[in-house]
Amino acid sequence: MHRTVSSYIIAARRTALGRVGGLHRNRRIDALAAPVITAALEDCGLPPERVDDVIIGNATHGGNPARLVALASGLPETTGAMTLDRQCASGLDAIVTACRNVADGEADVIVAGGVESLSTAPWRIAKPKSLYQLPHFIGVEPTMIDEAEEPHQFEASEELSQRLNIARDQQDAWALKSHLKAETAREQRRFVGEIVPLRTSPEEARDQSATTGASPEDFSDQPLLLPPEGRLTPANTSAMHDGAAMAVVVSDAVWEELGRPPALRLVASVSKGVAHDNEAGAPMEAMRKLYDRLEGFNPKDIGLVELSETSAAQAIAFTSSLGLEEDLINPNGGAVVRGHPLAAAGAVLVIRLFSRMVRQREEKRLQYGVATLGAIGGIGVAALFESI
């Protein structure tokens, strides 16, 4: 008989994020994800045999890497496994799908999240159109029928900054403030209990690109990504990174069995496609659609927004266009600081929400938080969570 239950995120962990060819340069996705799954299950006191399914977002490995990750994590061979690919939004999609599957009574315990290792991902090579042409490597971004119509993520942010007249110094100031937020968060140990060090070493406990002692000069001296008229630089944009982020989602029955631990609960989620020339605006459009879905809900009740921004320009446009308070956005630093781990990026946002809203239980209780980002190809995804 079909039964309707609620679902709860009761544990959430991630690795430190590493530059491509950096911290995780020799780690495959199973080596990244397995220790995180083990730690998350230990956090909530569930043995591996209780896991019914594993749902993981990944955009570069191919096949069904969720099965590889499940087995590497010591889960039973009887555990199901599914991989999702909506590019950058894959990890968030995986967690939302797990919440819905548990709420629909399809499972009692699901591990869900995202993992990406661009450092060790297989190379993709396009077959030449004729015998007289050489094969060529295929990049991360999806190829459209007319590649000229599909803007690169930085070109899309550059177009947004030009259209909205977001000056270079505004973008640098936002990025600098984001670095300072992350530095303060690290000093206050806000990432303790969130990041799983994969070996005993200080660099394994912090995001590799989140350097200390950032100053305005570090940003003003950066070269332009799109000269001569561009405004984006390596310092005010987010670079691709390696990393894994996983959450444990359980049913009402398991939540009760475990003594009703503090948790996150999914309230609503949306996705929204945008025109090819508005790719950088996808998160804003997703947020507007989310607001429309929430009849009777006051958006001012949202106390936290975790955005995996492509650039400072996108974050500035997101904040101003939606009329949000700047302090609500990425209070511990955003993707321009820690990097953007492609399919794991959305899952990292949920782990960040869990840390602020559940693990740390700050004096001012944060009841509602949003995870949102734009996926390569022009799709925005947003999910609203409630702390329980």
Coordinates of C-alpha atoms in Angstrom, one line a residue, residues 63-320:
G63 CA 27.9 5.6 -16.7
N64 CA 26.3 5.2 -13.2
P65 CA 29.1 6.2 -10.8
A66 CA 26.6 6.3 -7.9
R67 CA 27.0 2.5 -7.9
L68 CA 30.7 2.7 -7.7
V69 CA 30.5 5.2 -4.9
A70 CA 28.0 3.1 -3.0
L71 CA 30.1 0.0 -3.1
A72 CA 33.3 1.9 -2.2
S73 CA 31.4 3.3 0.8
G74 CA 30.9 -0.2 2.2
L75 CA 27.1 -0.2 1.5
P76 CA 25.6 -3.6 0.8
E77 CA 25.3 -4.9 -2.7
T78 CA 21.6 -4.8 -2.3
T79 CA 21.6 -1.0 -2.0
G80 CA 20.2 0.8 -5.1
A81 CA 22.2 3.5 -6.8
M82 CA 21.3 6.2 -9.4
T83 CA 23.3 9.0 -11.0
L84 CA 21.7 12.4 -12.0
D85 CA 23.2 14.9 -14.4
R86 CA 21.8 18.4 -14.7
Q87 CA 25.4 19.8 -14.8
C88 CA 26.0 22.2 -11.9
A89 CA 22.5 21.6 -10.4
S90 CA 23.0 17.8 -10.2
G91 CA 23.9 17.5 -6.6
L92 CA 21.0 19.7 -5.5
D93 CA 18.7 17.7 -7.7
A94 CA 19.9 14.5 -6.2
I95 CA 19.1 15.7 -2.6
V96 CA 15.7 17.0 -3.7
T97 CA 14.9 13.7 -5.5
A98 CA 15.9 11.8 -2.3
C99 CA 13.6 14.0 -0.2
R100 CA 10.7 13.4 -2.5
N101 CA 11.3 9.6 -2.9
V102 CA 11.3 9.2 0.9
A103 CA 8.3 11.5 1.3
D104 CA 6.5 9.3 -1.3
G105 CA 7.2 6.2 0.7
E106 CA 9.7 4.7 -1.8
A107 CA 12.5 4.4 0.8
D108 CA 13.3 5.0 4.5
V109 CA 17.0 6.0 4.2
I110 CA 18.7 7.5 1.1
V111 CA 22.2 9.0 0.9
A112 CA 22.2 11.8 -1.7
G113 CA 24.5 14.5 -2.9
G114 CA 27.1 15.3 -5.6
V115 CA 30.7 14.5 -6.4
E116 CA 33.1 15.8 -9.0
S117 CA 36.7 15.1 -9.7
L118 CA 37.7 17.1 -12.8
S119 CA 41.3 16.2 -11.9
T120 CA 40.7 12.5 -12.7
A121 CA 37.6 12.6 -14.9
P122 CA 37.8 10.7 -18.2
W123 CA 38.7 12.8 -21.3
R124 CA 35.9 13.2 -23.8
I125 CA 36.9 13.2 -27.5
A126 CA 34.6 14.1 -30.4
K127 CA 34.6 11.9 -33.4
P128 CA 35.8 13.9 -36.5
K129 CA 33.2 14.6 -39.2
S130 CA 35.4 13.2 -41.9
L131 CA 38.5 11.1 -42.4
Y132 CA 40.5 14.3 -43.1
Q133 CA 39.8 15.9 -39.7
L134 CA 41.4 15.2 -36.4
P135 CA 39.4 14.3 -33.2
H136 CA 39.2 17.1 -30.6
F137 CA 38.5 17.3 -26.9
I138 CA 35.1 18.1 -25.7
G139 CA 34.9 20.6 -22.8
V140 CA 32.7 20.6 -19.7
E141 CA 29.9 22.7 -21.2
P142 CA 27.3 20.9 -23.3
T143 CA 27.6 21.4 -27.1
M144 CA 24.5 22.9 -28.8
I145 CA 23.5 22.7 -32.4
D146 CA 25.0 26.1 -33.0
E147 CA 27.9 26.5 -30.5
A148 CA 27.9 30.3 -31.2
E149 CA 24.5 30.5 -29.6
E150 CA 25.6 29.0 -26.3
P151 CA 27.6 31.5 -24.3
H152 CA 30.4 30.4 -22.0
Q153 CA 29.5 30.9 -18.3
F154 CA 32.0 33.8 -18.0
E155 CA 30.7 35.4 -21.2
A156 CA 27.2 35.2 -19.8
S157 CA 28.3 36.9 -16.6
E158 CA 30.2 39.5 -18.5
E159 CA 27.1 40.2 -20.6
L160 CA 25.1 40.6 -17.4
S161 CA 27.6 42.9 -15.8
Q162 CA 27.6 45.1 -19.0
R163 CA 23.8 45.1 -19.3
L164 CA 23.3 46.1 -15.6
N165 CA 26.4 48.3 -15.5
I166 CA 28.0 46.5 -12.6
A167 CA 31.4 48.1 -12.5
R168 CA 34.7 46.2 -12.0
D169 CA 35.3 47.8 -8.6
Q170 CA 31.8 46.7 -7.4
Q171 CA 32.6 43.1 -8.4
D172 CA 36.0 43.2 -6.8
A173 CA 34.5 44.7 -3.6
W174 CA 31.9 41.9 -3.5
A175 CA 34.6 39.2 -4.0
L176 CA 36.9 40.7 -1.3
K177 CA 34.0 40.9 1.2
S178 CA 33.2 37.2 0.4
H179 CA 36.9 36.3 1.2
L180 CA 36.7 38.2 4.5
K181 CA 33.5 36.4 5.4
A182 CA 35.1 33.1 4.8
E183 CA 38.1 34.0 6.8
T184 CA 36.0 35.1 9.7
A185 CA 34.0 31.8 9.5
R186 CA 37.1 29.8 9.5
E187 CA 38.5 31.7 12.6
Q188 CA 35.2 31.0 14.3
R189 CA 35.4 27.3 13.4
R190 CA 32.1 27.3 11.5
F191 CA 33.3 24.6 9.1
V192 CA 34.2 22.2 11.9
G193 CA 31.9 19.2 11.7
E194 CA 31.0 20.1 8.1
I195 CA 34.3 19.3 6.3
V196 CA 35.6 15.7 6.4
P197 CA 39.4 15.7 6.2
L198 CA 40.5 12.9 3.9
R199 CA 43.8 12.6 5.7
T200 CA 45.4 14.2 8.7
S201 CA 46.6 17.5 7.4
P202 CA 45.5 21.1 7.9
E203 CA 44.9 21.7 4.2
E204 CA 42.4 18.9 4.1
A205 CA 40.2 20.8 6.6
R206 CA 39.8 24.0 4.6
D207 CA 38.8 24.9 1.0
Q208 CA 42.0 25.3 -1.0
S209 CA 41.1 28.6 -2.7
A210 CA 39.9 30.2 0.5
T211 CA 43.1 32.0 1.3
T212 CA 43.7 34.4 4.2
G213 CA 44.8 38.0 4.3
A214 CA 43.0 39.1 1.1
S215 CA 43.4 42.8 0.3
P216 CA 42.0 45.2 -2.4
E217 CA 45.4 45.0 -4.2
D218 CA 44.9 41.3 -4.8
F219 CA 41.9 42.1 -6.9
S220 CA 42.9 45.2 -8.7
D221 CA 46.0 43.6 -10.1
Q222 CA 44.2 40.7 -11.8
P223 CA 44.1 40.4 -15.6
L224 CA 40.8 40.6 -17.4
L225 CA 39.2 37.3 -18.6
L226 CA 37.6 38.9 -21.6
P227 CA 39.8 41.9 -22.7
P228 CA 39.8 44.6 -23.6
E229 CA 36.4 45.9 -22.3
G230 CA 35.6 43.1 -19.9
R231 CA 35.1 43.4 -16.1
L232 CA 35.5 39.8 -14.9
T233 CA 38.9 38.5 -13.6
P234 CA 40.1 35.3 -12.0
A235 CA 39.6 37.0 -8.6
N236 CA 36.0 38.0 -9.0
T237 CA 34.8 34.7 -10.6
S238 CA 34.4 31.1 -9.4
A239 CA 36.8 28.5 -10.7
M240 CA 36.0 24.8 -11.2
H241 CA 37.0 22.6 -8.3
D242 CA 37.0 19.0 -7.1
G243 CA 34.9 17.9 -4.2
A244 CA 32.1 15.8 -2.7
A245 CA 29.0 16.7 -0.6
M246 CA 26.5 14.2 0.8
A247 CA 23.4 14.2 3.0
V248 CA 21.4 11.5 4.7
V249 CA 17.6 11.7 4.1
V250 CA 15.3 9.6 6.3
S251 CA 11.5 9.0 6.7
D252 CA 9.2 9.8 9.6
A253 CA 9.6 6.3 11.1
V254 CA 13.4 6.5 11.1
W255 CA 13.4 10.1 12.4
E256 CA 11.2 9.0 15.3
E257 CA 13.4 5.9 15.9
L258 CA 16.4 8.1 16.2
G259 CA 14.8 10.4 18.7
R260 CA 13.7 13.3 16.4
P261 CA 17.1 14.8 15.8
P262 CA 17.4 18.4 14.5
A263 CA 16.9 18.3 10.7
L264 CA 16.2 20.1 7.5
R265 CA 13.0 19.5 5.7
L266 CA 12.3 20.3 2.0
V267 CA 9.4 22.8 1.6
A268 CA 9.5 23.4 -2.2
S269 CA 11.8 23.2 -5.2
V270 CA 11.7 24.6 -8.8
S271 CA 13.7 24.7 -12.0
K272 CA 13.5 27.3 -14.7
G273 CA 15.1 27.4 -18.1
V274 CA 16.1 30.8 -19.6
A275 CA 17.1 32.1 -23.0
H276 CA 20.7 31.4 -24.1
D277 CA 21.6 35.1 -23.8
N278 CA 20.4 35.2 -20.1
E279 CA 22.2 32.2 -18.7
A280 CA 23.7 34.2 -15.8
G281 CA 20.1 35.3 -14.9
A282 CA 18.9 31.7 -14.4
P283 CA 19.1 31.7 -10.5
M284 CA 17.0 34.9 -10.4
E285 CA 14.3 33.4 -12.6
A286 CA 14.3 30.3 -10.4
M287 CA 13.8 32.3 -7.3
R288 CA 10.9 34.2 -8.8
K289 CA 9.3 30.9 -9.8
L290 CA 9.9 29.6 -6.2
Y291 CA 8.2 32.7 -4.8
D292 CA 5.2 32.1 -7.1
R293 CA 4.9 28.5 -5.9
L294 CA 4.8 29.5 -2.2
E295 CA 1.3 30.9 -1.8
G296 CA 0.8 32.6 1.5
F297 CA 4.5 32.5 2.3
N298 CA 6.4 35.7 3.1
P299 CA 9.8 35.7 1.3
K300 CA 11.0 37.9 4.2
D301 CA 10.9 34.8 6.4
I302 CA 13.9 33.5 4.5
G303 CA 16.9 34.0 6.7
L304 CA 19.6 32.5 4.6
V305 CA 20.4 32.1 0.9
E306 CA 23.3 29.9 -0.3
L307 CA 24.1 30.8 -3.9
S308 CA 26.8 29.1 -5.9
E309 CA 27.6 32.1 -8.0
T310 CA 29.5 32.0 -11.3
S311 CA 30.8 35.5 -10.6
A312 CA 30.5 38.4 -8.2
A313 CA 28.6 40.1 -11.0
Q314 CA 25.9 37.4 -10.9
A315 CA 25.7 37.6 -7.1
I316 CA 25.3 41.4 -7.2
A317 CA 22.6 41.1 -9.8
F318 CA 20.9 38.3 -7.9
T319 CA 20.8 40.3 -4.7
S320 CA 19.6 43.6 -6.2

